[in-house]
Short mmCIF file of C-alpha atoms and ligand atoms in Angstrom, two decimals:
data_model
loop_
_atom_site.label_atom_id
_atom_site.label_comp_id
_atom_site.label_asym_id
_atom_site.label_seq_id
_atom_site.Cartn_x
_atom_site.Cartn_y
_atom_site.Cartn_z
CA UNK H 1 -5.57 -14.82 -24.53
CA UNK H 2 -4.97 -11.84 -22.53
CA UNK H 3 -6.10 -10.07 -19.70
CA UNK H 4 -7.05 -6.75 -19.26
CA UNK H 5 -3.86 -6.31 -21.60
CA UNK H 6 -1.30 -8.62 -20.21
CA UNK H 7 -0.95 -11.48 -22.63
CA UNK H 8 -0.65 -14.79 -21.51
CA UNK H 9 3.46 -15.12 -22.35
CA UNK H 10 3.95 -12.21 -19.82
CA UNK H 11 1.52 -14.10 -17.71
CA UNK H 12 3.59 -17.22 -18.11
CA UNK H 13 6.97 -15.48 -18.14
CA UNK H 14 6.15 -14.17 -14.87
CA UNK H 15 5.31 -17.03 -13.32
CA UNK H 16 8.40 -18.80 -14.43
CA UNK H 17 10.60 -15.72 -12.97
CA UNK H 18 8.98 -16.10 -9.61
CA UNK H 19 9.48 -19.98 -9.68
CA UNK H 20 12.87 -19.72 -10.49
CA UNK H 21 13.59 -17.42 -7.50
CA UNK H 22 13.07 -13.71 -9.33
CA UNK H 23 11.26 -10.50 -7.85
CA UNK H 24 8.16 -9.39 -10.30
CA UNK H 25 6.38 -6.22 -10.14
CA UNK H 26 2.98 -6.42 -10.69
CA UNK H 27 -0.66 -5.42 -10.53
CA UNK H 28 -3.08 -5.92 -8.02
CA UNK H 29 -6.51 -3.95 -7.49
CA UNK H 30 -4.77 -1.75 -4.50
CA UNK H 31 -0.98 -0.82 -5.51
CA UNK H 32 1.86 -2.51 -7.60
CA UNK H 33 3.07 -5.14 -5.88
CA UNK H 34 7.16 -6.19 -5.44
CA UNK H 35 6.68 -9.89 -5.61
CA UNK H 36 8.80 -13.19 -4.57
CA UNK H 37 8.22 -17.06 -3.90
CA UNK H 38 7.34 -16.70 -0.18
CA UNK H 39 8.50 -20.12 0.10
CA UNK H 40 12.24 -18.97 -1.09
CA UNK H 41 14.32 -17.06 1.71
CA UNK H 42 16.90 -15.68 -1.29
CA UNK H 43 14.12 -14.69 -3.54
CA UNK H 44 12.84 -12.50 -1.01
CA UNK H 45 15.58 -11.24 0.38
CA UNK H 46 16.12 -9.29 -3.32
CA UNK H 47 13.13 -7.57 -2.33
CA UNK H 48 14.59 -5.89 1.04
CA UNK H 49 17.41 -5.11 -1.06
CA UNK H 50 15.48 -3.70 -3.61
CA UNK H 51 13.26 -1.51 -1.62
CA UNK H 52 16.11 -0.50 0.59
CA UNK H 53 14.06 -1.09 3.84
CA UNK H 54 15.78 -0.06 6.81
CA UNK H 55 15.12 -3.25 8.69
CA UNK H 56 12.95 -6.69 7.90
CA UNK H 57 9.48 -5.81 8.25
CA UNK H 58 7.01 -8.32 7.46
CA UNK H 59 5.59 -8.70 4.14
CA UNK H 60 2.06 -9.37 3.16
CA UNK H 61 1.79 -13.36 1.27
CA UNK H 62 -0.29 -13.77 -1.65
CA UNK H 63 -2.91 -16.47 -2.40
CA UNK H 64 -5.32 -17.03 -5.35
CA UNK H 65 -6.97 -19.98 -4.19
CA UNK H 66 -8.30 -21.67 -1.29
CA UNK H 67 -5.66 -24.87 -1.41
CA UNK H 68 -2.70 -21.68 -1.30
CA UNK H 69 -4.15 -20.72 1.62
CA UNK H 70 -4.42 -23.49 3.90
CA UNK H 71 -0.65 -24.40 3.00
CA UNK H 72 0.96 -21.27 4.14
CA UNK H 73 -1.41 -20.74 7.98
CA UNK H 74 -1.31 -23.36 10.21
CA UNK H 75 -5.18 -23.30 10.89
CA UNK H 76 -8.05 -20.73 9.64
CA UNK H 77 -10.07 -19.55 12.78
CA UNK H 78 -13.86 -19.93 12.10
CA UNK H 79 -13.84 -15.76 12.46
CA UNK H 80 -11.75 -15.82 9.55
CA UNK H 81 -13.84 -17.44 7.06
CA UNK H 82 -16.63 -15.20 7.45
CA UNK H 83 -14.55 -12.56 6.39
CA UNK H 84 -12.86 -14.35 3.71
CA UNK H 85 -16.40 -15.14 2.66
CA UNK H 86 -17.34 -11.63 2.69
CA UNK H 87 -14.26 -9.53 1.21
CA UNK H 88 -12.16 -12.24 -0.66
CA UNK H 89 -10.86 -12.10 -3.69
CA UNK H 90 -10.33 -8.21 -2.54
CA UNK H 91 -8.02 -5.74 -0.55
CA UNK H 92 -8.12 -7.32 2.55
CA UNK H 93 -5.45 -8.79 4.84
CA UNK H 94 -5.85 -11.30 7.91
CA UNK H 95 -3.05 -12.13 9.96
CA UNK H 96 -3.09 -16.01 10.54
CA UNK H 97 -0.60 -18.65 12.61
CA UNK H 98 1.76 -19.18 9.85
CA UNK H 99 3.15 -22.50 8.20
CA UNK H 100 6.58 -23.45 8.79
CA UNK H 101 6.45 -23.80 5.14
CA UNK H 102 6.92 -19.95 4.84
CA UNK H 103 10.52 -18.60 5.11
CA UNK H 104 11.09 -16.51 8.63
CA UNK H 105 12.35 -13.50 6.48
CA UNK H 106 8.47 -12.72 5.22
CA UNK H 107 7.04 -12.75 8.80
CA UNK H 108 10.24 -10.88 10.29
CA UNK H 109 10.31 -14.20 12.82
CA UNK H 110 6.62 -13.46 13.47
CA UNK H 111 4.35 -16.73 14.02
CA UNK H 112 2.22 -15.32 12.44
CA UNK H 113 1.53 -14.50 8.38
CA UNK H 114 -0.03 -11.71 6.80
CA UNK H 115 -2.31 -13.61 4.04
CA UNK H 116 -4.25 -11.88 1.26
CA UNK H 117 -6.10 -13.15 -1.58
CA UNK H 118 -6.21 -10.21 -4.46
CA UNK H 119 -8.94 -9.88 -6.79
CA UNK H 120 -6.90 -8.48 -9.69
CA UNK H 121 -7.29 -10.66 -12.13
CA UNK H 122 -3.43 -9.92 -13.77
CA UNK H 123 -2.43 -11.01 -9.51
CA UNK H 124 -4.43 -13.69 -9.88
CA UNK H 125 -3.13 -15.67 -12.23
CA UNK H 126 0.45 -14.63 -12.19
CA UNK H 127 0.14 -16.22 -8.78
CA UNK H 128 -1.95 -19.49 -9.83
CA UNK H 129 0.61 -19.96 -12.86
CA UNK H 130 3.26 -19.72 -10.56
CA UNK H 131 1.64 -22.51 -8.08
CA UNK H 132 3.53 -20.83 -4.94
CA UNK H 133 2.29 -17.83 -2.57
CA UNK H 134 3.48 -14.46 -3.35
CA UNK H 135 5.32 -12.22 -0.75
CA UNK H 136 5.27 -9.12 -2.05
CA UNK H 137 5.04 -5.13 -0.50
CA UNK H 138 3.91 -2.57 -2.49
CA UNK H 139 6.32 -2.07 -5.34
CA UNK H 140 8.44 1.00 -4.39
CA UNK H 141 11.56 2.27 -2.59
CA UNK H 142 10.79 2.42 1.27
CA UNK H 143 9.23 4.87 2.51
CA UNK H 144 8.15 6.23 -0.80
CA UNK H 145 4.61 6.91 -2.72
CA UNK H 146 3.18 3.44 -3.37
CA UNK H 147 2.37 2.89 -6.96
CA UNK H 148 -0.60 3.11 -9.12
CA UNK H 149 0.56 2.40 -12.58
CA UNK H 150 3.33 0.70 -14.01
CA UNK H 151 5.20 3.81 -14.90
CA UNK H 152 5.40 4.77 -11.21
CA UNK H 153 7.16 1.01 -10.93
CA UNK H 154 8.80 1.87 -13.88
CA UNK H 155 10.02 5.58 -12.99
CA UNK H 156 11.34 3.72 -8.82
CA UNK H 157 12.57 0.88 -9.88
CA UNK H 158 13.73 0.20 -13.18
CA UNK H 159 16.53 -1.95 -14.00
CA UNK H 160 16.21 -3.23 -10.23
CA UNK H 161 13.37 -5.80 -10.90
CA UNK H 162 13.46 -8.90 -13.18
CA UNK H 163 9.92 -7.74 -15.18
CA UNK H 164 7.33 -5.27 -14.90
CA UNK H 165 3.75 -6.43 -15.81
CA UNK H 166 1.77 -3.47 -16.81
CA UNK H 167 -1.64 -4.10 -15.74
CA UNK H 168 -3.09 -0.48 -16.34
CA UNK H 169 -3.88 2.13 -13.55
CA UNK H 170 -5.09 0.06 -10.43
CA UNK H 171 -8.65 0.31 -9.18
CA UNK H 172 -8.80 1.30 -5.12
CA UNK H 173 -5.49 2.97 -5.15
CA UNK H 174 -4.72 2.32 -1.33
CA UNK H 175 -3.28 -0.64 0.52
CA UNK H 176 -5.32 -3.14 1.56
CA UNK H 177 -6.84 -3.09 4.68
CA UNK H 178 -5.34 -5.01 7.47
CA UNK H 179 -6.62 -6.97 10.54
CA UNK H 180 -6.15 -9.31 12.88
CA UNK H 181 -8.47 -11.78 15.13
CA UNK H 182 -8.80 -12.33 18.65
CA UNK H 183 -9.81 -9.42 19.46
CA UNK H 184 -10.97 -8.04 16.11
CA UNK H 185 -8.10 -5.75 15.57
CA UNK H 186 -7.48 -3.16 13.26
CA UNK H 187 -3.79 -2.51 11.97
CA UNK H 188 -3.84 -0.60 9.44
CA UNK H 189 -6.65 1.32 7.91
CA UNK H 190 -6.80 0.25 3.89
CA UNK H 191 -9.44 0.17 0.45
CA UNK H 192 -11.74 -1.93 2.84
CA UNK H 193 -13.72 0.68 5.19
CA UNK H 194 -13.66 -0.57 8.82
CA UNK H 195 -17.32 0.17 9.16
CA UNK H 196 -17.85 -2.83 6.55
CA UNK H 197 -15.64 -5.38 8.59
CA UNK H 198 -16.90 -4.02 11.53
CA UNK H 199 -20.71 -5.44 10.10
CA UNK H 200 -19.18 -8.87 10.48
CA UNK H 201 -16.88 -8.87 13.81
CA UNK H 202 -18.41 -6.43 15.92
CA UNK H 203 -16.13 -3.15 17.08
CA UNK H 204 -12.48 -3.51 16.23
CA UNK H 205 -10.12 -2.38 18.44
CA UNK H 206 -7.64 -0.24 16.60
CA UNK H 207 -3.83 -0.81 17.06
CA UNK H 208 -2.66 0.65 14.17
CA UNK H 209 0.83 0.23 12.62
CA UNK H 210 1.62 3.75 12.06
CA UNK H 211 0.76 4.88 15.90
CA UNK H 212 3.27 1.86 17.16
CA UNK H 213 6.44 2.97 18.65
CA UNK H 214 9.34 4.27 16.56
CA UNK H 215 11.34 0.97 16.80
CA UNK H 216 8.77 -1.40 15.89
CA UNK H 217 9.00 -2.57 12.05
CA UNK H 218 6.87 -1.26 9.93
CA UNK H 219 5.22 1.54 12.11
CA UNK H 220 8.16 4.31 11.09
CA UNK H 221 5.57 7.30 11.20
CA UNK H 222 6.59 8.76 7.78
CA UNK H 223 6.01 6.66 4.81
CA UNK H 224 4.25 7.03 1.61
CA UNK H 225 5.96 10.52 0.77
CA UNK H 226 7.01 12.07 -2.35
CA UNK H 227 9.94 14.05 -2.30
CA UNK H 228 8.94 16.79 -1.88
CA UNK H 229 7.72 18.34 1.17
CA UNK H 230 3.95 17.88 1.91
CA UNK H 231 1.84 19.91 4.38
CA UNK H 232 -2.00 19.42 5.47
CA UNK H 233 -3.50 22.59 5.07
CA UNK H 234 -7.57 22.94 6.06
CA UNK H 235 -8.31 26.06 4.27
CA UNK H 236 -5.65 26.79 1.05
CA UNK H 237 -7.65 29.70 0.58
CA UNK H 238 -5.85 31.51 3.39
CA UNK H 239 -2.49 30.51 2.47
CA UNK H 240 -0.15 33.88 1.42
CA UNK H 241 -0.39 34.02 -2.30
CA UNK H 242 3.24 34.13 -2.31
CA UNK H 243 3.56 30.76 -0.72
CA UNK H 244 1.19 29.37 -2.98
CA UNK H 245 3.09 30.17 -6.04
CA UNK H 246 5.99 28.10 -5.45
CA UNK H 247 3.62 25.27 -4.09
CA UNK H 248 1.58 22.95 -5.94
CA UNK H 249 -2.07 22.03 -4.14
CA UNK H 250 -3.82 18.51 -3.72
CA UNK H 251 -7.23 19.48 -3.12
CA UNK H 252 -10.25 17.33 -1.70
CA UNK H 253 -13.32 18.61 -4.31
CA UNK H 254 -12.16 22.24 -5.51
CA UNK H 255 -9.18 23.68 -7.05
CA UNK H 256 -7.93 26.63 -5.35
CA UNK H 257 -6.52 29.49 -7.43
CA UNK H 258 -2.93 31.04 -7.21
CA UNK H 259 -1.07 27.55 -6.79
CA UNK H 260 1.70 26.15 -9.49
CA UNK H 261 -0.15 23.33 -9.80
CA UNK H 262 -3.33 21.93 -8.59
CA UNK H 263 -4.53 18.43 -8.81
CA UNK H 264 -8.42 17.70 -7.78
CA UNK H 265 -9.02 14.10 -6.10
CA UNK H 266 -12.57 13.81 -6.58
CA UNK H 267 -14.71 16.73 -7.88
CA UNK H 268 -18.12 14.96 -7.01
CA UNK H 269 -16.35 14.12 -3.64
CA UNK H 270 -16.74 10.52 -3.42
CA UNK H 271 -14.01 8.99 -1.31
CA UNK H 272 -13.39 5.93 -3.76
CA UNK H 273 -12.26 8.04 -6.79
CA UNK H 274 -10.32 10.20 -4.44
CA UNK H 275 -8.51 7.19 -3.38
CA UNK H 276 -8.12 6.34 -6.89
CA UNK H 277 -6.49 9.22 -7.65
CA UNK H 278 -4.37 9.84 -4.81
CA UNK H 279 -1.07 8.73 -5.36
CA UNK H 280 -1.06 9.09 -8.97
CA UNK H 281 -2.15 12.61 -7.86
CA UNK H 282 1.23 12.75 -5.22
CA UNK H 283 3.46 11.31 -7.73
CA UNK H 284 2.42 13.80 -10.18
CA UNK H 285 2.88 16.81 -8.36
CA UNK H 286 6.15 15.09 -7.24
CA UNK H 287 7.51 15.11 -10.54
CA UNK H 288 6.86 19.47 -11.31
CA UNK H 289 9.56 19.72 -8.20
CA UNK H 290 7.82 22.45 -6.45
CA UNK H 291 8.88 23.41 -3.20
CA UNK H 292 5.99 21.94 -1.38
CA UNK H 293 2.50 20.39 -1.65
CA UNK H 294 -0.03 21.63 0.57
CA UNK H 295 -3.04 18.88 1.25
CA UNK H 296 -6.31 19.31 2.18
CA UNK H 297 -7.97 15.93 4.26
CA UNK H 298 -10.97 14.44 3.13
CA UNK H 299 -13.79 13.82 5.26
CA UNK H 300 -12.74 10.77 8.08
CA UNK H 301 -15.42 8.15 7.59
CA UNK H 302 -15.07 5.35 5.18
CA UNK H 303 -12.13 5.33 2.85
CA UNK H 304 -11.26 8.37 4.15
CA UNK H 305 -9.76 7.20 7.24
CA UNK H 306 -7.39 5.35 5.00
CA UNK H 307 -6.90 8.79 2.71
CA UNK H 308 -6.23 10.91 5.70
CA UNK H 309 -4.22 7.79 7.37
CA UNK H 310 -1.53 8.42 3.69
CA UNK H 311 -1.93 11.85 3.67
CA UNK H 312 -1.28 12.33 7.37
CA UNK H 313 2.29 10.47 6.83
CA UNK H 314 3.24 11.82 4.03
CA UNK H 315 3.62 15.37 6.09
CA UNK H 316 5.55 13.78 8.73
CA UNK H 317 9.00 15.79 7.70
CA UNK H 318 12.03 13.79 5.73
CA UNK H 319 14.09 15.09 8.93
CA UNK H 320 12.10 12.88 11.60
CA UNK H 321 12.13 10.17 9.41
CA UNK H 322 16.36 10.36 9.12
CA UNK H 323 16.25 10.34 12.75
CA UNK H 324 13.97 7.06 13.10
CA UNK H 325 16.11 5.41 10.38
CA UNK H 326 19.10 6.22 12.23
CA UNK H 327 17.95 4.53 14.87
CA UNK H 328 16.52 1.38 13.62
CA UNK H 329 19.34 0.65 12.35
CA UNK H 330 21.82 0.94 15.47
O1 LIG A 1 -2.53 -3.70 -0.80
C1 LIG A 1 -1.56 -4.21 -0.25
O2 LIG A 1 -1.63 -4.74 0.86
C2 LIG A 1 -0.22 -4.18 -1.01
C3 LIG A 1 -0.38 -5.03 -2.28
C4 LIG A 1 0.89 -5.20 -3.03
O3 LIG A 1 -0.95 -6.26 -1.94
N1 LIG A 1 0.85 -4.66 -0.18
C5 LIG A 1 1.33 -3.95 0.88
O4 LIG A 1 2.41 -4.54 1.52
O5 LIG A 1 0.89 -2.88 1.21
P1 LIG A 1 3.41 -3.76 2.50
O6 LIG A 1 4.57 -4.68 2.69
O7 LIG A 1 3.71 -2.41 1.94
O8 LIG A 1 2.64 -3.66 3.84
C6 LIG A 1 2.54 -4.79 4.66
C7 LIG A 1 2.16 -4.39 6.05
C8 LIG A 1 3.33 -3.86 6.82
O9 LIG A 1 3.01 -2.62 7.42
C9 LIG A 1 3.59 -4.92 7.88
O10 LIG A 1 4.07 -4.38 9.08
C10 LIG A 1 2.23 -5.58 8.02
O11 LIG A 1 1.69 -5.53 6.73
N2 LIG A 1 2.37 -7.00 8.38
C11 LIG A 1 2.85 -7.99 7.62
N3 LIG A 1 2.87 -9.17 8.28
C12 LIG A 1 2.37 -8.92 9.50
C13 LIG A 1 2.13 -9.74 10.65
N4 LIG A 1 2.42 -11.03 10.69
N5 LIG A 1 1.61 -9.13 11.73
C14 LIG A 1 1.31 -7.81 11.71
N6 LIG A 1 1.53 -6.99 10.66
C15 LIG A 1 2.05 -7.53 9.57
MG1 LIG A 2 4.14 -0.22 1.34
#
């Protein structure tokens, strides 16, 4: 048996790795996930150290069935199930009153758990096999490009992480969207467009990780970057053709001539294949070590708010970012 290319002894082998306490990367339909028994303090603590984070920032817990669910939240708000109902298995997350059950170093000492249920079917039943929830962040040094393939794991990674299941290129390419109830609250913008969630809980107020305060986990303002320096440009056509020579270009519909290297997120411009593309796209131009990518955003509505939302970070410069990790860490 095997699915979409995983056979069921890496399936199984898996499993047994995150039952016995190891750290898995593997597929879901957003990014590569870092995973760990969210039941197992130690387990997950390999995954701080592994990703380097600056300080313990809550980590998003896995479920692939209903049973999973109900043992790691202490109760499931009647709100909730209509979006479960509506966008689960899929890229959505719902921050829940959590189960003692889950160890204090997933939530960061929050009472409350960030609980997902991924439609992948690779995710799926890696995490049923395993018969424990799955904390796991996307699967790549902090504050780098999130991955899209194994090889990005692979390429970030390697030798750090106790298996990597390759599960092919993944299909929405951004985070998963995440909210929270009471007021319908919007934290960070993700492959589920708030317009749709917004069909089932009325207007969501918007407090979005990235805008919080420097010191809060998780909110540092630069994240998702490659190495090398990005810049949001709206017209590349008036860029100096001397600048664009040395650059490389990440462009919303059209290539632009005179850059090093161009890469083209969605030529028919439809937001989902340009979110699709879009790290692959980063990490790509990443890897020809030019000295700078210049961006273009996409249009804001949908799945571009969640584009724009990675692209917009990414250009935050390296040098504010030392200064925030300097002092998170103080
Ligand atoms: O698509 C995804 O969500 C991917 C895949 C692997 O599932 N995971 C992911 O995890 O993006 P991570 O750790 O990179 O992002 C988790 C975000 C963090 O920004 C964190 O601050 C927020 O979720 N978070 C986690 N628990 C929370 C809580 N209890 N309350 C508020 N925010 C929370
Ligand atoms: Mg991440």
């Amino acid at each position: 048996v095997s699915i979409r290319g995983v056979d069921s002894e890496t399936i199984d082998a898996a499993a047994s790795l995150l039952r016995r306490g190891g750290v898995v990367a593997f597929p879901t339909e957003t990014v590569y996930g870092l995973g760990a028994n969210a039941l197992d303090a130690l387990a997950v603590a390999r995954i701080f150290e592994i990703k380097a984070r600056p300080s313990f920032d809550p980590l998003i817990v896995h479920v692939s069935s209903d049973g999973m669910l109900h043992s790691v939240v202490e109760a499931v708000p009647e709100k909730a199930y209509d979006l479960i109902e509506r966008f689960w298995p899929g890229p959505l997350t719902i921050v829940l009153p959590k189960a003692d059950v889950i160890a204090g170093i997933v939530t960061a000492g929050l009472d409350t758990v960030a609980v997902r249920m991924p439609e992948h079917p690779v995710a799926r039943a890696i995490i049923g096999e395993a018969g424990v929830p799955i904390a796991a962040p996307s699967a790549n040094p902090f504050g780098y490009l999130s991955p899209t393939r194994a090889e990005h794991v692979r390429r970030m990674l390697d030798g750090r992480v106790d298996l990597i299941v390759d599960g092919g290129p993944t299909a929405h390419g951004v985070e998963s969207t995440i909210v929270v109830l009471d007021p319908p609250t919007l934290l960070r913008y993700g492959a589920v467009p708030a317009e749709e969630i917004e069909e089932i809980t009325g207007p969501l107020e918007r407090n979005l990780l990235s805008d919080r305060a420097p010191l809060a986990p998780g909110s540092l303002a630069q994240h998702y970057a490659p190495q090398t320096p990005v810049r949001i440009v709206r017209d590349p056509g008036s860029v100096p053709y001397e600048e664009r020579r040395r650059a490389g270009l990440l462009a919303f519909r059209r290539p632009v001539e005179g850059y090093a290297a161009v890469r083209v997120l969605s030529e028919r411009g439809d937001l989902r294949e340009a979110a699709a593309q879009l790290f692959g796209a980063l990490h790509e131009l990443e890897q020809l070590s030019l000295e700078r990518i210049d961006a273009q955003l996409v249009p804001e509505a949908r799945l571009g708010a969640a584009i724009n939302d990675r692209l917009r970070r990414a250009s935050v410069p390296r040098e504010a970012q030392r200064v925030s990790n300097h002092e998170e860490t103080r």
